[in-house]
Short mmCIF file of C-alpha atoms in Angstrom, two decimals:
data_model
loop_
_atom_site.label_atom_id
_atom_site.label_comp_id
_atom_site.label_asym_id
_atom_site.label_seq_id
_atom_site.Cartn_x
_atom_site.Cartn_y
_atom_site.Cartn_z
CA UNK A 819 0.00 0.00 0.00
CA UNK A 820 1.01 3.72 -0.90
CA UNK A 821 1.10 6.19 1.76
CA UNK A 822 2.04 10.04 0.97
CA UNK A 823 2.93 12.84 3.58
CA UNK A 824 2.19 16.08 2.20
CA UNK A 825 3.87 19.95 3.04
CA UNK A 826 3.66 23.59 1.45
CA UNK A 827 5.96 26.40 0.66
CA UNK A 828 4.90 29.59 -0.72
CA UNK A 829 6.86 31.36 -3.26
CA UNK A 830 6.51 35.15 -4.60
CA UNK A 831 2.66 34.09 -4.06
CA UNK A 832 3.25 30.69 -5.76
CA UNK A 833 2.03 27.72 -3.71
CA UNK A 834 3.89 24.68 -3.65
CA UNK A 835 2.08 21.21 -2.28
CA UNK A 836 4.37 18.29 -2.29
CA UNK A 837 4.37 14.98 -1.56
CA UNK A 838 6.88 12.23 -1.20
CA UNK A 839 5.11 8.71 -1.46
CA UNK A 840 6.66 5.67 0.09
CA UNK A 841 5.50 1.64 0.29
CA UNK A 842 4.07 0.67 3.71
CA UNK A 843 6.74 -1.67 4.62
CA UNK A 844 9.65 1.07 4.23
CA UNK A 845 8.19 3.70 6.57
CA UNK A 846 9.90 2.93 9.48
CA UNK A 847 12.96 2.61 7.81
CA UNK A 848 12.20 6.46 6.16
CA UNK A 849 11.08 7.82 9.52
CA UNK A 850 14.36 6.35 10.89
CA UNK A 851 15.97 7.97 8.31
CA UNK A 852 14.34 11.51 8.31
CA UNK A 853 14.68 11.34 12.49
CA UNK A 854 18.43 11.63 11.53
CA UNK A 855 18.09 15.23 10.00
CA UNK A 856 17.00 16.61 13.44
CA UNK A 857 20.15 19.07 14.75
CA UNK A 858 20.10 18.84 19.01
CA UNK A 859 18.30 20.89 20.30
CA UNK A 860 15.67 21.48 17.11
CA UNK A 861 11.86 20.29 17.40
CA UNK A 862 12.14 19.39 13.56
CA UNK A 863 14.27 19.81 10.48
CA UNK A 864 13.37 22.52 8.13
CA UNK A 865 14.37 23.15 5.22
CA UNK A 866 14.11 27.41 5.26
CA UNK A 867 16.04 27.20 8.08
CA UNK A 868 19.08 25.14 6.65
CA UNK A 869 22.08 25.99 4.95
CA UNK A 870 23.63 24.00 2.04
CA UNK A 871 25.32 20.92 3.31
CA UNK A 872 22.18 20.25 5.45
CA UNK A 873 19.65 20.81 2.22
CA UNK A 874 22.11 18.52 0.86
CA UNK A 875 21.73 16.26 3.48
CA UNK A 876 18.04 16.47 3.05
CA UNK A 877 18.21 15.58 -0.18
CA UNK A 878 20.73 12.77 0.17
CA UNK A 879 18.28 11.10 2.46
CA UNK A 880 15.72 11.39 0.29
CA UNK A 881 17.67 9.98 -2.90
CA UNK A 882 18.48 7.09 -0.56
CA UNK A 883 14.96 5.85 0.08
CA UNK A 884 12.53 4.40 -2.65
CA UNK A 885 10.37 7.23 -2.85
CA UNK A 886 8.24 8.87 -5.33
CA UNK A 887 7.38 12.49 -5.33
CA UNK A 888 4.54 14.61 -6.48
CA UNK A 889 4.40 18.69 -6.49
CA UNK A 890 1.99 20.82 -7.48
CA UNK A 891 2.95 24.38 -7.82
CA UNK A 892 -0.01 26.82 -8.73
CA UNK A 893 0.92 30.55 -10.08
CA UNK A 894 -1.71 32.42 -8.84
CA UNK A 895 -3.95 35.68 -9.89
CA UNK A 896 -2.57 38.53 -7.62
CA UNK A 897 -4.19 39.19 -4.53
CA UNK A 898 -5.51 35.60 -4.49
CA UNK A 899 -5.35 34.04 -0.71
CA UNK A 900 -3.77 30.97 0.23
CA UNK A 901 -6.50 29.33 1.21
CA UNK A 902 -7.54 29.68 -2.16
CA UNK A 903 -4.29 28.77 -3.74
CA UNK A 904 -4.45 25.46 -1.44
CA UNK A 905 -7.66 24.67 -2.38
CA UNK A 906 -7.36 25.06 -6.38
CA UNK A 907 -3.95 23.25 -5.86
CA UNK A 908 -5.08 20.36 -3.89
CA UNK A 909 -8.59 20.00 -6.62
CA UNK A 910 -5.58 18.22 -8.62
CA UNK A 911 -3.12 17.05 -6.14
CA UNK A 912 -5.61 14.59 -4.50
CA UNK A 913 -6.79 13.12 -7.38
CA UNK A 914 -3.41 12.73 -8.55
CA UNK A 915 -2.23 11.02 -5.57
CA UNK A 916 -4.96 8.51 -5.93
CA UNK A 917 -4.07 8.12 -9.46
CA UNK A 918 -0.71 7.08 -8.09
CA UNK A 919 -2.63 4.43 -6.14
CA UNK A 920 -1.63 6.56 -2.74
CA UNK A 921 -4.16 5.75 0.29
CA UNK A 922 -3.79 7.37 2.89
CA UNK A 923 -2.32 10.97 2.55
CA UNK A 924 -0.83 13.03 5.81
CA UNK A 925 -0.63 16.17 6.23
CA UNK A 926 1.51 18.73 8.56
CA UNK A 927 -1.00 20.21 10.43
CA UNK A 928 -1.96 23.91 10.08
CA UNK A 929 -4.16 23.78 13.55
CA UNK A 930 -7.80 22.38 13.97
CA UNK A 931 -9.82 24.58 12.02
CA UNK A 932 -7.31 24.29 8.49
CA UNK A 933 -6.93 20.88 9.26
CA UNK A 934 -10.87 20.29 8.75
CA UNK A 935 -10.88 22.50 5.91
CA UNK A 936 -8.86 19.73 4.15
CA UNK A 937 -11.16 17.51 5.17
CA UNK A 938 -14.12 19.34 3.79
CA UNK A 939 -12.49 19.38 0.70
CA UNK A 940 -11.71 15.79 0.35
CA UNK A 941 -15.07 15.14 1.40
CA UNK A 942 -16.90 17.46 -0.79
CA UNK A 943 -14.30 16.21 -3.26
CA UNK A 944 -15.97 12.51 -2.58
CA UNK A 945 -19.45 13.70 -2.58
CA UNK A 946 -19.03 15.35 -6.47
CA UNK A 947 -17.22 11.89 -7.40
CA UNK A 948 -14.28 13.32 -8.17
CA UNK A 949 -12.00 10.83 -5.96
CA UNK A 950 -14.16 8.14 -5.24
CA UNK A 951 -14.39 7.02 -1.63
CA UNK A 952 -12.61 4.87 0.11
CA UNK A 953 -10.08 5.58 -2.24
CA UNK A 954 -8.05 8.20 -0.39
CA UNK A 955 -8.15 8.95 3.45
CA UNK A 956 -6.67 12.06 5.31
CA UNK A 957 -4.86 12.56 8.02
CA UNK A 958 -2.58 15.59 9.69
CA UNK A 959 0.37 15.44 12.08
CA UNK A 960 2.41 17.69 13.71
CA UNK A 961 5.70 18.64 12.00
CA UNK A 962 7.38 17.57 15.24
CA UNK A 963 5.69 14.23 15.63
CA UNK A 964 6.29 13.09 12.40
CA UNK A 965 9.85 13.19 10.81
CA UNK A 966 8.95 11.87 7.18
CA UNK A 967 7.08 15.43 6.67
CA UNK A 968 10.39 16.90 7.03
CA UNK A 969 11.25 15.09 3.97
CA UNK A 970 8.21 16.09 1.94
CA UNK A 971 9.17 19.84 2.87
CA UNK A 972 12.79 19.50 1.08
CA UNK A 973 10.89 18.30 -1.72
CA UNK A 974 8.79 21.69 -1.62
CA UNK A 975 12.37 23.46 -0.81
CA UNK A 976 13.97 22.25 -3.51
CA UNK A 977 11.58 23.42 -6.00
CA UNK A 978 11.52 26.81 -4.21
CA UNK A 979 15.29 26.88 -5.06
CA UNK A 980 14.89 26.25 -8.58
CA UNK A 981 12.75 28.81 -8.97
CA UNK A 982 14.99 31.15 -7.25
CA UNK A 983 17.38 29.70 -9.77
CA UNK A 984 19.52 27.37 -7.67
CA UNK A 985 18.66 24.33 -10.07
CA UNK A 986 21.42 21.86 -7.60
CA UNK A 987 18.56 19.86 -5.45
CA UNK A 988 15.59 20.10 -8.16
CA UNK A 989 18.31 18.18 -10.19
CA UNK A 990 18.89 15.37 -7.53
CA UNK A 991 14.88 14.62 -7.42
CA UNK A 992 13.34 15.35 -10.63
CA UNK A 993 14.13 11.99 -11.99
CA UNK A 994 11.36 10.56 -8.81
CA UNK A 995 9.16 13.60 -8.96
CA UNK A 996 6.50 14.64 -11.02
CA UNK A 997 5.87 17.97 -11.37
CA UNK A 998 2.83 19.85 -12.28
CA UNK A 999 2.59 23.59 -12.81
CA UNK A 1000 -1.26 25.08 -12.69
CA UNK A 1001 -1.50 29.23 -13.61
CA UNK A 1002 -3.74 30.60 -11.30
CA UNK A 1003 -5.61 32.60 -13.90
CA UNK A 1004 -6.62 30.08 -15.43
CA UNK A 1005 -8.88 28.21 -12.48
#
């Protein structure tokens, strides 16, 4: 079974949902891995707050696992909120994952109330037929409880660097990712 922890970055008003997807019998061997990134002292590794032979590390540990990763990065209208931009972006990044045969999906929490809006939206998702139930469940866990998110945030990161133009860790992960690029403008 596929399973698929999920971040965000926002860019210049871009917003970047990402995914790494991993078997069930290799997660404890990832969140082994990922626990490993954690400096003393730090509640979780993050990738903002790294320098370069850390990202690198981040990236290293992903290259190492058999993983699979999906991002969606949506350009959006200006003066569009991100709750907007998340829920135009996720409209394709659920059914996606699904399409990947992913099923169960976990987020890092945003608190109670954003955390339910994601499930509204799967839900409501559901209800239109669009991702047909049971096909996908939801979860959310906090970024400190659950070290595999870390790596699903270098995935956002290193897209976030190549579009500042440091192409170095989009390089090292494009060949397991799949990116997808929506323009806000045009839904």
């Amino acid at each position: 079974m596929k399973i698929a922890w999920a971040d965000e970055s926002i860019l210049d008003g871009a917003y970047i949902l990402g995914a790494v997807v991993l078997e069930e019998e290799v997660i404890q061997n990832a969140r082994q891995a990922a626990a490993k990134l954690r400096r003393p002292g730090e509640l979780k590794a993050h990738w903002y707050e790294r320098n370069k032979k850390d990202r690198d590390a981040m990236i290293g540990t992903l290259r190492s696992l058999p993983v699979s990763g999906l991002i969606v990065a949506r350009v959006p209208i200006i003066g569009e909120r991100n709750e907007r931009q998340r829920r135009k972006s996720m409209e394709l990044f659920l059914p996606l994952l699904v399409g990947s045969n992913v099923k169960t999906v976990t987020f890092e929490s945003r608190g109670p109330k954003n955390d339910q809006r994601d499930r509204d939206m799967l839900a409501a998702m559901q209800a239109q037929h669009r991702i047909y139930a049971p096909a996908l469940t939801m979860h959310h866990a906090r970024g400190i409880d659950e070290p595999i998110l870390w790596l699903a945030d270098a995935l956002c990161g290193a897209v976030v660097a190549e579009r500042h133009g440091v192409n170095r860790w989009w390089h090292m992960v494009q060949d397991f990712t799949q990116l997808v690029t929506l323009d806000g403008s045009t839904g």
